[in-house]
Coordinates of C-alpha atoms in Angstrom, one line a residue:
Chain F
M1247 CA -5.2 24.7 20.3
H1248 CA -7.7 23.5 17.7
H1249 CA -6.6 21.1 15.0
L1250 CA -9.2 20.9 12.3
I1251 CA -8.9 18.0 9.7
I1252 CA -10.9 18.0 6.5
G1253 CA -11.4 14.4 5.5
A1254 CA -11.9 11.2 7.5
G1255 CA -10.1 8.7 5.2
P1256 CA -6.8 7.0 6.2
A1257 CA -4.8 10.3 6.0
G1258 CA -7.3 12.3 8.1
V1259 CA -7.7 9.5 10.7
R1260 CA -4.0 8.8 10.9
A1261 CA -3.3 12.5 11.4
A1262 CA -5.9 12.7 14.2
E1263 CA -4.5 9.7 16.0
T1264 CA -0.9 11.1 15.7
L1265 CA -2.0 14.5 17.0
R1266 CA -3.8 13.0 20.0
K1267 CA -0.7 10.9 20.9
L1268 CA 1.5 14.0 20.8
D1269 CA -0.9 16.4 22.5
G1270 CA -3.4 15.1 25.1
Q1271 CA -5.0 18.5 25.5
A1272 CA -5.6 19.9 22.0
K1273 CA -9.1 20.0 20.5
I1274 CA -9.2 17.8 17.4
T1275 CA -12.0 17.9 14.9
L1276 CA -12.3 15.5 12.0
I1277 CA -14.8 16.5 9.2
D1278 CA -16.3 13.4 7.5
G1279 CA -17.6 14.2 4.1
E1280 CA -19.3 10.9 3.5
G1281 CA -21.0 10.7 6.9
E1282 CA -19.9 7.1 7.4
A1283 CA -17.8 5.5 10.1
P1284 CA -14.3 6.3 8.9
Y1285 CA -13.2 3.5 6.6
S1286 CA -10.5 2.6 4.1
R1287 CA -11.3 2.3 0.4
M1288 CA -8.7 -0.3 0.1
A1289 CA -11.0 -2.7 2.0
I1290 CA -13.9 -2.2 -0.4
P1291 CA -13.0 -5.0 -2.8
Y1292 CA -13.0 -7.5 0.2
Y1293 CA -16.4 -6.1 1.3
L1294 CA -17.7 -6.6 -2.3
S1295 CA -16.4 -10.1 -2.5
G1296 CA -18.1 -11.0 0.8
K1297 CA -14.9 -11.7 2.7
I1298 CA -15.7 -9.0 5.2
D1299 CA -18.8 -7.0 6.3
E1300 CA -19.0 -3.2 6.3
Q1301 CA -17.4 -3.0 9.7
G1302 CA -14.4 -4.8 8.3
T1303 CA -13.7 -1.7 6.2
W1304 CA -13.6 0.6 9.2
L1305 CA -10.3 2.2 10.1
H1306 CA -11.0 1.6 13.8
R1307 CA -13.3 -0.9 15.5
P1308 CA -15.2 -0.1 17.5
V1309 CA -16.1 3.3 16.2
D1310 CA -16.1 4.5 19.8
F1311 CA -12.4 5.0 19.3
Y1312 CA -13.0 8.6 18.2
A1313 CA -15.1 9.6 21.3
E1314 CA -12.7 7.8 23.6
N1315 CA -9.8 9.8 22.2
A1316 CA -11.7 13.1 22.2
I1317 CA -11.6 13.3 18.4
D1318 CA -14.7 15.1 17.4
L1319 CA -16.2 13.5 14.3
V1320 CA -18.3 16.0 12.4
P1321 CA -20.3 14.8 9.4
G1322 CA -20.4 17.4 6.7
R1323 CA -18.9 18.7 3.5
V1324 CA -16.6 21.7 3.5
A1325 CA -17.8 24.5 1.1
S1326 CA -15.0 26.9 1.6
V1327 CA -12.0 27.9 3.6
D1328 CA -11.0 31.4 4.8
A1329 CA -7.3 31.1 5.5
G1330 CA -7.1 34.7 6.7
A1331 CA -9.9 34.5 9.2
K1332 CA -8.9 30.8 9.9
T1333 CA -12.4 29.5 9.5
V1334 CA -14.0 26.7 7.5
T1335 CA -17.6 26.8 6.3
L1336 CA -19.6 23.7 5.7
E1337 CA -22.2 23.2 3.0
D1338 CA -25.0 23.5 5.6
G1339 CA -23.7 26.9 6.6
R1340 CA -22.0 26.0 9.8
S1341 CA -18.7 27.7 10.4
L1342 CA -15.8 26.2 12.4
A1343 CA -12.7 28.2 13.5
Y1344 CA -9.3 26.5 13.5
D1345 CA -5.7 27.2 14.7
K1346 CA -4.2 24.6 12.4
L1347 CA -5.8 23.0 9.4
L1348 CA -5.1 19.8 7.6
L1349 CA -6.6 19.2 4.2
A1350 CA -7.0 15.5 3.8
S1351 CA -10.0 15.6 1.6
G1352 CA -8.8 12.8 -0.7
A1353 CA -9.9 12.3 -4.3
R1354 CA -13.0 11.3 -6.1
A1355 CA -13.8 9.1 -9.1
V1356 CA -14.3 10.8 -12.4
N1357 CA -16.1 10.0 -15.6
P1358 CA -14.5 10.2 -19.0
P1359 CA -16.5 12.2 -21.6
V1360 CA -18.8 9.4 -22.6
E1361 CA -22.5 9.7 -23.1
G1362 CA -24.9 7.9 -20.7
L1363 CA -22.7 7.5 -17.6
D1364 CA -25.3 9.2 -15.3
G1365 CA -27.9 6.4 -15.2
D1366 CA -28.9 4.2 -12.2
L1367 CA -27.2 1.1 -13.7
V1368 CA -23.8 2.9 -13.9
H1369 CA -21.6 3.3 -10.8
H1370 CA -18.1 4.1 -9.8
C1371 CA -16.5 1.8 -7.3
W1372 CA -14.9 4.4 -5.0
T1373 CA -17.0 4.9 -1.9
I1374 CA -18.6 2.4 0.4
D1375 CA -21.9 3.7 -0.8
D1376 CA -20.9 2.9 -4.4
A1377 CA -20.0 -0.6 -3.2
R1378 CA -23.5 -1.0 -1.6
R1379 CA -25.1 -0.1 -4.9
I1380 CA -22.8 -2.5 -6.9
A1381 CA -23.6 -5.2 -4.4
Q1382 CA -27.3 -4.9 -5.2
L1383 CA -26.8 -5.1 -9.0
A1384 CA -23.8 -7.5 -9.3
H1385 CA -25.6 -10.7 -8.4
E1386 CA -24.9 -14.2 -9.7
G1387 CA -25.1 -14.3 -13.5
A1388 CA -25.5 -10.5 -13.8
R1389 CA -23.9 -9.1 -17.0
V1390 CA -21.3 -6.6 -15.7
V1391 CA -19.1 -4.4 -17.8
L1392 CA -16.0 -2.8 -16.1
M1393 CA -14.7 0.3 -17.8
G1394 CA -11.0 0.6 -17.1
A1395 CA -8.4 -2.1 -16.2
G1396 CA -6.2 0.3 -14.3
F1397 CA -5.3 -0.3 -10.7
I1398 CA -8.7 0.3 -9.2
G1399 CA -10.5 -1.6 -12.0
S1400 CA -8.2 -4.6 -11.7
I1401 CA -8.5 -4.8 -7.9
I1402 CA -12.4 -4.8 -8.0
L1403 CA -12.4 -7.2 -11.0
E1404 CA -11.8 -10.1 -8.6
S1405 CA -14.7 -9.0 -6.3
L1406 CA -17.1 -8.9 -9.3
V1407 CA -16.1 -12.4 -10.4
A1408 CA -16.4 -13.6 -6.8
R1409 CA -20.0 -12.4 -6.8
G1410 CA -20.7 -14.6 -9.8
A1411 CA -21.0 -11.9 -12.3
D1412 CA -20.5 -12.5 -16.0
L1413 CA -17.8 -9.9 -16.5
T1414 CA -16.4 -8.0 -19.5
V1415 CA -13.5 -5.6 -19.0
V1416 CA -13.0 -2.7 -21.4
E1417 CA -9.6 -1.0 -21.4
I1418 CA -8.5 1.8 -23.8
E1419 CA -4.8 0.9 -23.6
D1420 CA -3.2 -2.1 -25.1
R1421 CA -2.8 -4.0 -21.8
M1422 CA -4.1 -4.2 -18.3
V1423 CA -2.8 -1.8 -15.6
P1424 CA -0.8 0.2 -18.2
R1425 CA 0.6 2.7 -15.7
M1426 CA 1.9 0.0 -13.3
L1427 CA 2.9 -2.9 -15.6
D1428 CA 4.8 -3.1 -18.9
E1429 CA 3.6 -4.9 -22.0
T1430 CA 4.9 -8.3 -20.8
A1431 CA 3.3 -8.2 -17.4
G1432 CA 0.1 -6.3 -18.5
S1433 CA -0.5 -8.8 -21.3
M1434 CA 0.3 -11.8 -19.0
L1435 CA -2.4 -10.5 -16.6
K1436 CA -4.8 -10.2 -19.5
R1437 CA -4.2 -13.8 -20.5
W1438 CA -4.5 -14.9 -16.9
C1439 CA -7.9 -13.2 -16.6
E1440 CA -9.1 -14.7 -19.8
K1441 CA -8.0 -18.1 -18.6
K1442 CA -10.2 -17.5 -15.5
G1443 CA -13.2 -16.8 -17.7
V1444 CA -13.2 -13.0 -17.8
K1445 CA -13.5 -11.3 -21.2
V1446 CA -10.9 -8.6 -21.5
L1447 CA -11.1 -6.1 -24.4
T1448 CA -7.9 -4.0 -24.7
S1449 CA -7.4 -1.2 -27.1
T1450 CA -11.1 -0.7 -26.9
R1451 CA -13.1 2.4 -26.0
I1452 CA -16.7 2.7 -24.8
G1453 CA -18.4 5.1 -27.2
G1454 CA -21.7 5.5 -25.5
V1455 CA -24.1 3.9 -22.9
Y1456 CA -27.8 3.7 -23.6
E1457 CA -30.4 2.5 -21.0
G1458 CA -33.6 0.9 -22.1
G1459 CA -35.9 -1.9 -20.9
G1460 CA -34.0 -2.3 -17.6
E1461 CA -30.7 -3.0 -19.3
L1462 CA -27.7 -1.2 -20.7
N1463 CA -26.6 -1.2 -24.3
I1464 CA -22.9 -0.3 -24.5
A1465 CA -21.4 0.7 -27.8
L1466 CA -17.7 -0.1 -28.3
S1467 CA -15.2 1.6 -30.6
T1468 CA -14.8 -1.8 -32.4
G1469 CA -18.4 -1.3 -33.8
E1470 CA -19.8 -4.0 -31.5
A1471 CA -22.4 -3.4 -28.8
I1472 CA -22.8 -5.3 -25.6
K1473 CA -25.7 -5.6 -23.2
A1474 CA -25.2 -5.3 -19.5
D1475 CA -27.1 -5.2 -16.2
L1476 CA -24.4 -2.9 -14.6
L1477 CA -21.5 -0.8 -15.8
V1478 CA -18.8 -0.1 -13.3
V1479 CA -16.7 3.0 -14.2
A1480 CA -13.1 2.9 -13.0
A1481 CA -11.5 5.5 -15.2
G1482 CA -9.4 7.5 -12.7
V1483 CA -9.7 9.9 -9.8
T1484 CA -9.1 13.6 -9.2
P1485 CA -8.1 15.5 -6.0
N1486 CA -10.9 17.1 -4.0
I1487 CA -9.5 20.6 -3.6
E1488 CA -12.5 22.8 -4.6
C1489 CA -13.0 24.0 -1.0
M1490 CA -9.6 25.7 -1.3
H1491 CA -10.6 27.8 -4.3
G1492 CA -10.4 31.5 -3.4
T1493 CA -7.8 30.9 -0.7
G1494 CA -4.9 31.6 -3.1
V1495 CA -3.2 28.3 -2.1
E1496 CA -0.7 27.1 -4.6
S1497 CA -2.1 24.1 -6.5
R1498 CA -1.7 22.1 -9.6
S1499 CA -3.9 19.0 -9.8
G1500 CA -3.5 18.8 -6.0
V1501 CA -2.6 21.3 -3.3
V1502 CA 1.2 21.7 -3.5
V1503 CA 3.1 20.7 -0.3
N1504 CA 6.7 21.0 0.8
S1505 CA 8.7 18.3 2.6
R1506 CA 6.9 19.2 5.9
M1507 CA 3.5 18.9 4.2
E1508 CA 3.0 22.6 4.5
T1509 CA 0.9 24.3 1.8
S1510 CA 1.7 27.8 0.7
L1511 CA -0.7 29.2 3.3
P1512 CA 0.2 29.7 6.9
D1513 CA -1.1 27.0 9.4
V1514 CA -2.5 24.9 6.5
W1515 CA -1.1 21.5 5.8
A1516 CA -2.2 18.9 3.2
A1517 CA -1.7 15.1 3.0
G1518 CA -2.9 12.1 1.0
D1519 CA -4.7 12.0 -2.4
C1520 CA -5.4 15.8 -2.4
A1521 CA -1.8 16.8 -1.9
E1522 CA 0.8 17.2 -4.6
G1523 CA 4.3 16.7 -3.2
C1524 CA 7.7 15.5 -4.2
D1525 CA 7.8 12.2 -6.2
F1526 CA 10.9 10.1 -5.3
S1527 CA 11.2 8.6 -8.7
T1528 CA 11.1 11.8 -10.7
G1529 CA 11.9 14.6 -8.2
D1530 CA 8.9 16.4 -9.6
L1531 CA 5.6 17.2 -7.9
S1532 CA 2.9 14.6 -8.3
T1533 CA -0.2 13.3 -6.6
L1534 CA 0.3 9.6 -5.9
A1535 CA -3.1 8.5 -4.6
I1536 CA -1.9 5.4 -2.7
Q1537 CA -2.5 4.3 0.9
P1538 CA 1.2 4.1 2.0
V1539 CA 1.9 7.7 0.9
A1540 CA -1.4 9.0 2.4
V1541 CA -0.6 7.6 5.9
E1542 CA 3.1 8.6 5.9
Q1543 CA 2.3 12.1 4.7
A1544 CA -0.5 12.4 7.4
R1545 CA 1.9 11.4 10.1
V1546 CA 4.5 13.9 9.0
A1547 CA 1.9 16.6 8.7
A1548 CA 0.6 15.8 12.2
Q1549 CA 4.0 15.9 13.8
N1550 CA 4.7 19.3 12.2
M1551 CA 1.3 20.6 13.3
A1552 CA 2.2 19.5 16.8
G1553 CA 5.4 21.5 16.6
I1554 CA 7.8 18.6 16.0
A1555 CA 9.7 19.6 12.8
T1556 CA 9.6 16.5 10.6
E1557 CA 10.6 16.0 6.9
Y1558 CA 9.2 13.6 4.4
H1559 CA 11.6 12.2 2.0
C1560 CA 9.5 12.1 -1.1
A1561 CA 6.8 9.7 -2.0
L1562 CA 7.7 6.4 -3.7
P1563 CA 5.2 5.1 -6.2
M1564 CA 4.3 1.5 -5.4
N1565 CA 1.4 -0.8 -5.8
V1566 CA 0.5 -4.4 -5.1
L1567 CA -2.5 -6.0 -6.8
E1568 CA -4.0 -9.4 -6.7
T1569 CA -6.2 -10.3 -9.7
L1570 CA -8.0 -13.7 -9.5
G1571 CA -4.9 -15.1 -7.7
L1572 CA -2.1 -13.5 -9.8
I1573 CA -0.1 -11.0 -7.7
T1574 CA 1.6 -8.1 -9.4
T1575 CA 3.6 -5.3 -7.9
S1576 CA 5.4 -2.2 -9.1
F1577 CA 7.9 0.1 -7.4
G1578 CA 9.5 3.4 -8.3
K1579 CA 10.6 4.1 -11.8
H1580 CA 9.3 0.7 -13.0
D1581 CA 9.7 1.7 -16.7
G1582 CA 13.3 2.7 -16.2
L1583 CA 15.4 5.5 -17.7
Q1584 CA 17.0 5.6 -21.1
T1585 CA 20.4 6.0 -19.6
G1586 CA 19.8 3.0 -17.2
E1587 CA 20.1 -0.7 -17.4
R1588 CA 17.5 -3.4 -17.3
A1589 CA 17.1 -7.0 -16.2
T1590 CA 14.1 -9.2 -16.9
A1591 CA 13.2 -12.8 -16.3
L1592 CA 10.0 -14.3 -17.6
D1593 CA 8.6 -17.8 -16.9
E1594 CA 5.3 -17.9 -18.9
E1595 CA 4.4 -21.4 -17.7
Q1596 CA 4.7 -20.5 -14.0
W1597 CA 3.1 -17.0 -14.6
R1598 CA 6.2 -15.4 -13.1
Y1599 CA 7.9 -12.2 -14.3
I1600 CA 10.4 -9.8 -12.8
R1601 CA 11.9 -6.7 -14.3
L1602 CA 14.5 -4.5 -12.5
E1603 CA 15.6 -1.1 -13.6
F1604 CA 19.1 0.2 -12.6
H1605 CA 20.8 3.5 -12.8
D1606 CA 24.1 4.6 -11.5
G1607 CA 24.7 1.3 -9.7
K1608 CA 21.4 1.4 -7.9
L1609 CA 18.0 0.0 -8.3
I1610 CA 15.5 2.7 -9.3
G1611 CA 12.4 0.6 -10.2
A1612 CA 10.9 -2.8 -10.4
Q1613 CA 7.8 -4.7 -11.4
T1614 CA 6.8 -8.3 -10.7
A1615 CA 4.1 -10.9 -11.4
G1616 CA 3.8 -14.1 -9.4
H1617 CA 6.5 -13.1 -6.9
V1618 CA 5.4 -12.7 -3.2
N1619 CA 8.4 -13.6 -1.1
M1620 CA 10.1 -10.6 0.7
I1621 CA 8.8 -8.2 -1.9
G1622 CA 9.2 -5.2 0.3
C1623 CA 13.0 -5.4 -0.1
L1624 CA 12.4 -3.8 -3.5
R1625 CA 11.2 -0.7 -1.6
G1626 CA 14.2 -0.9 0.7
L1627 CA 16.7 -1.1 -2.1
I1628 CA 15.1 1.7 -4.2
Q1629 CA 14.2 4.2 -1.5
G1630 CA 17.4 3.4 0.5
R1631 CA 19.4 4.2 -2.6
M1632 CA 21.6 1.3 -1.7
P1633 CA 24.7 1.0 -3.9
L1634 CA 24.5 -2.5 -5.3
G1635 CA 28.2 -3.1 -5.8
P1636 CA 29.0 -6.6 -7.1
W1637 CA 25.3 -7.5 -6.8
K1638 CA 24.4 -5.3 -9.8
D1639 CA 26.0 -7.7 -12.2
I1640 CA 24.5 -10.7 -10.5
L1641 CA 21.0 -9.1 -10.6
L1642 CA 21.4 -8.2 -14.3
R1643 CA 21.8 -12.0 -14.9
E1644 CA 19.5 -13.3 -12.2
P1645 CA 17.0 -10.6 -11.2
H1646 CA 15.0 -13.0 -9.0
R1647 CA 17.9 -13.0 -6.4
V1648 CA 16.9 -9.5 -5.3
A1649 CA 16.0 -10.5 -1.7
E1650 CA 19.3 -12.1 -1.3
A1651 CA 21.0 -9.0 -2.5
Y1652 CA 19.1 -6.9 -0.1
V1653 CA 19.9 -9.1 2.9
D1654 CA 23.6 -9.3 2.0
L1655 CA 23.9 -5.5 1.4
S1656 CA 21.9 -4.4 4.4
R1657 CA 23.6 -6.8 6.8
G1658 CA 27.0 -5.5 5.6
V1659 CA 28.4 -9.0 5.0
S1660 CA 29.5 -8.3 1.5
Chain O
M84 CA 9.9 -4.1 24.4
D85 CA 12.9 -4.9 26.6
K86 CA 13.9 -8.1 24.8
A87 CA 14.6 -8.7 21.1
L88 CA 16.0 -11.4 18.8
V89 CA 19.7 -10.7 18.5
I90 CA 21.3 -12.5 15.6
D91 CA 25.0 -13.2 15.4
V92 CA 25.6 -14.3 11.8
G93 CA 29.1 -15.5 12.7
K94 CA 27.6 -18.3 14.8
C95 CA 25.0 -19.5 12.3
T96 CA 25.8 -22.9 10.7
G97 CA 22.8 -22.9 8.4
C98 CA 21.1 -25.9 10.1
R99 CA 17.7 -24.2 9.6
Q100 CA 16.3 -25.5 12.9
C101 CA 14.9 -22.0 13.4
E102 CA 12.8 -22.1 10.3
L103 CA 11.4 -25.5 11.2
A104 CA 10.7 -24.4 14.8
C105 CA 9.0 -21.2 13.6
S106 CA 6.8 -23.0 11.1
Y107 CA 5.8 -25.6 13.7
E108 CA 5.0 -23.0 16.3
H109 CA 2.8 -21.0 14.0
T110 CA 1.3 -23.6 11.7
G111 CA 1.7 -27.0 13.4
T112 CA 3.7 -28.2 10.4
F113 CA 7.4 -28.4 9.5
N114 CA 7.3 -26.2 6.4
P115 CA 10.1 -23.7 6.0
A116 CA 8.1 -21.9 3.4
R117 CA 5.7 -20.9 6.1
S118 CA 8.4 -19.8 8.6
R119 CA 8.6 -16.1 9.7
I120 CA 12.4 -16.4 9.8
A121 CA 14.5 -17.3 6.8
V122 CA 18.2 -18.4 6.6
F123 CA 20.1 -17.0 3.7
D124 CA 23.0 -19.0 2.4
F125 CA 25.8 -16.9 1.0
H126 CA 27.9 -20.0 0.1
E127 CA 30.6 -18.1 -1.8
K128 CA 31.4 -16.4 1.5
G129 CA 30.7 -19.4 3.6
R130 CA 28.1 -17.4 5.5
F131 CA 24.6 -18.0 6.7
V132 CA 22.3 -15.1 7.7
P133 CA 19.1 -15.8 9.6
Y134 CA 16.7 -12.9 8.7
T135 CA 13.5 -11.7 10.3
C136 CA 11.6 -8.6 11.5
T137 CA 13.4 -6.4 14.0
Q138 CA 10.1 -4.9 15.3
C139 CA 11.2 -1.5 14.0
D140 CA 9.9 1.7 15.6
Q141 CA 8.7 3.0 12.3
A142 CA 6.2 0.1 12.1
W143 CA 5.6 0.6 8.4
C144 CA 3.3 -2.4 8.3
Q145 CA 1.2 -1.2 11.2
Q146 CA 1.0 2.4 9.9
V147 CA -0.2 1.4 6.5
C148 CA -2.7 -1.3 7.3
P149 CA -6.1 -0.1 6.1
V150 CA -8.1 -2.1 8.5
G151 CA -6.0 -1.9 11.7
A152 CA -5.1 -5.6 11.6
I153 CA -1.6 -5.0 12.9
T154 CA -1.2 -3.9 16.5
N155 CA 1.7 -2.9 18.6
E156 CA 1.8 -5.2 21.6
D157 CA 4.5 -3.6 23.8
G158 CA 6.7 -2.9 20.8
V159 CA 5.9 -6.2 19.0
K160 CA 4.0 -5.7 15.8
V161 CA 1.4 -8.5 15.7
V162 CA -1.0 -9.4 12.8
D163 CA -4.5 -10.3 13.8
A164 CA -5.3 -12.9 11.2
A165 CA -9.1 -12.5 11.8
T166 CA -9.0 -8.8 10.8
C167 CA -6.4 -9.0 8.0
V168 CA -8.2 -8.9 4.6
G169 CA -5.0 -10.0 2.7
C170 CA -4.6 -6.7 0.7
K171 CA -0.8 -7.1 1.0
V172 CA -0.1 -3.3 1.2
C173 CA 2.0 -4.0 4.3
T174 CA 4.2 -6.4 2.2
I175 CA 5.2 -3.6 -0.1
A176 CA 5.4 -0.9 2.6
C177 CA 7.8 -2.8 4.8
P178 CA 11.2 -1.9 3.3
F179 CA 12.8 -4.9 5.0
G180 CA 10.7 -7.4 3.3
T181 CA 9.8 -9.1 6.5
V182 CA 6.0 -9.1 6.2
N183 CA 4.9 -11.8 3.7
Y184 CA 1.7 -12.9 2.1
E185 CA 0.8 -16.5 2.6
P186 CA -1.3 -17.8 -0.2
A187 CA -2.3 -20.8 1.8
T188 CA -4.3 -18.7 4.3
G189 CA -4.9 -15.5 2.2
K190 CA -3.3 -13.5 5.1
V191 CA 0.0 -11.9 5.8
I192 CA 2.5 -13.3 8.3
K193 CA 5.4 -11.8 10.2
C194 CA 7.5 -12.5 13.3
D195 CA 5.5 -12.0 16.5
L196 CA 8.2 -13.2 18.9
C197 CA 5.9 -16.1 19.7
G198 CA 4.3 -14.1 22.4
G199 CA 7.6 -13.7 24.3
E200 CA 9.2 -17.1 23.9
P201 CA 10.6 -17.2 20.4
A202 CA 10.7 -20.8 19.1
C203 CA 13.6 -19.9 16.7
A204 CA 15.9 -18.8 19.6
A205 CA 15.0 -21.9 21.6
A206 CA 15.8 -24.2 18.7
C207 CA 19.1 -22.6 17.7
P208 CA 21.9 -24.9 18.8
T209 CA 24.7 -22.4 18.4
E210 CA 23.2 -19.3 20.0
A211 CA 23.3 -17.5 16.7
I212 CA 19.8 -16.4 17.6
V213 CA 19.2 -15.3 21.1
F214 CA 16.3 -13.6 22.7
T215 CA 17.9 -11.1 25.0
D216 CA 18.0 -7.6 26.4
V217 CA 17.8 -4.9 23.7
S218 CA 20.8 -3.2 25.2
V219 CA 23.0 -5.9 23.8
Q220 CA 25.3 -4.3 21.2
G221 CA 24.4 -6.7 18.4
F222 CA 20.8 -5.5 18.4
E223 CA 21.9 -1.9 18.0
K224 CA 24.0 -3.0 15.0
M225 CA 21.0 -4.6 13.5
R226 CA 18.9 -1.5 14.0
A227 CA 21.7 0.6 12.5
W228 CA 21.5 -1.0 9.2
A229 CA 17.8 -0.8 9.3
E230 CA 18.2 3.0 9.6
K231 CA 20.2 3.0 6.4
T232 CA 17.0 2.8 4.5
D233 CA 16.2 6.4 4.4
T234 CA 12.5 5.9 3.9
A235 CA 11.9 7.1 7.4
P236 CA 10.5 10.5 8.0
Q237 CA 13.3 12.3 9.8
A238 CA 12.4 14.1 13.0
N239 CA 14.7 17.1 13.5
A240 CA 13.6 18.1 16.9

């Protein structure tokens, strides 16, 4: 039995580990498109801020882990897949046969249609190699512009400030992290960043980027122009599924998977940022490029590949973000339903906010700023579909008592 | 893991000795805010509920950690503070809310059973918290409610 895994990020590595635990004999090959020691992108901000070295981003230390577990780590990028012949062809022409294939090829950062994003002073912050380049340019006092205050932008914002950069953030939407936080929380985060000395321009678009004399001239939709030593582009990601073209696999933005992480092709599974599966909050298909979903899907895929029928109960959108010390989170349908009910509590002086969304006597979504204690309960309540009973009325009045509600409901002492 | 913390809420008087003992064991200070066990006071019902990690088999925290900072030591999920980067993804992935971020250290904290001699159980004057064989019925009950959270991938085989 040969399990072939395309991609050596958290999904690919977690699948390889799971397969090795379940089957001591199978041949396991992990194709690493970046040719690095397998690492987690989630650790990149901490590498950039100097909190950890490169090894601190590795998924396993020491890297001997793979050899010791007979996981064959093959550097290379996959050009194409022949699902009929069950072979994978790498860009260098090598061909590898498989019995079972897992597509865990992740996603990559994309550029919006803006002129001038291909220069040497413009970088994404997605791979460890991007981070190395940013580390060279984002020195003390460097003028750095960050395009995009979404989740990725806001998480690297802190690292850029920690490096001593003079930072300006440019965001198209009217607030920070618009897909995770509402106007209240997103605007609070903006004020927080401004208080910490970061310039945040919302409802502003970068019109064009022009390099000259060793610096960038960045034109804004407001008519102004700013000079910078580095532009970091954090404007979204797209699934890496090009290698599946021509296989006939069902795909939308990602490769479509069912609850067993099976694609529409026999003996081909997909997990992580490249997979499009059931979204807990909407019931529709979506790609939720987040670490918890990637590793959970990978484990389910690996168990099924090893012959243990396992179902995944839909992916719950959730994020946690720390921006210069202010911690924000969002879970599930954080913007609620028209037919639902809502509770909010705002303490501007203490930089605290909580918003809960209810439907049918249950919690369906939440977002918070400045709350850290027992925050995971929000996942438990939402994904456990726990009927709130008398707690719903209490939480409508006092949403900050959510952990208490969870403990009471889950311990059956109501 | 043959032994676990078994909590009998009926015996808890709300004295919070467990919180102080936990905090002292892990931080050298008596600071309930830094305790890995928390006592909830449901005063309308006259009930106190000590609450901490059950070392669940799913190990959401360990599975999700991007840098391998949480290890499984004979069933006990332990945070290696030196490896933890403080990304907090385990704090949202744990559906029980029993992994917490500690701003004071920039790391996450959770119950580690004090390496096999839990200070909370030793400090509990009423045996509401005992460290005992996992076959004790109370522990199965605790695990049963944990299962109610249907976040778990369901193995059919």
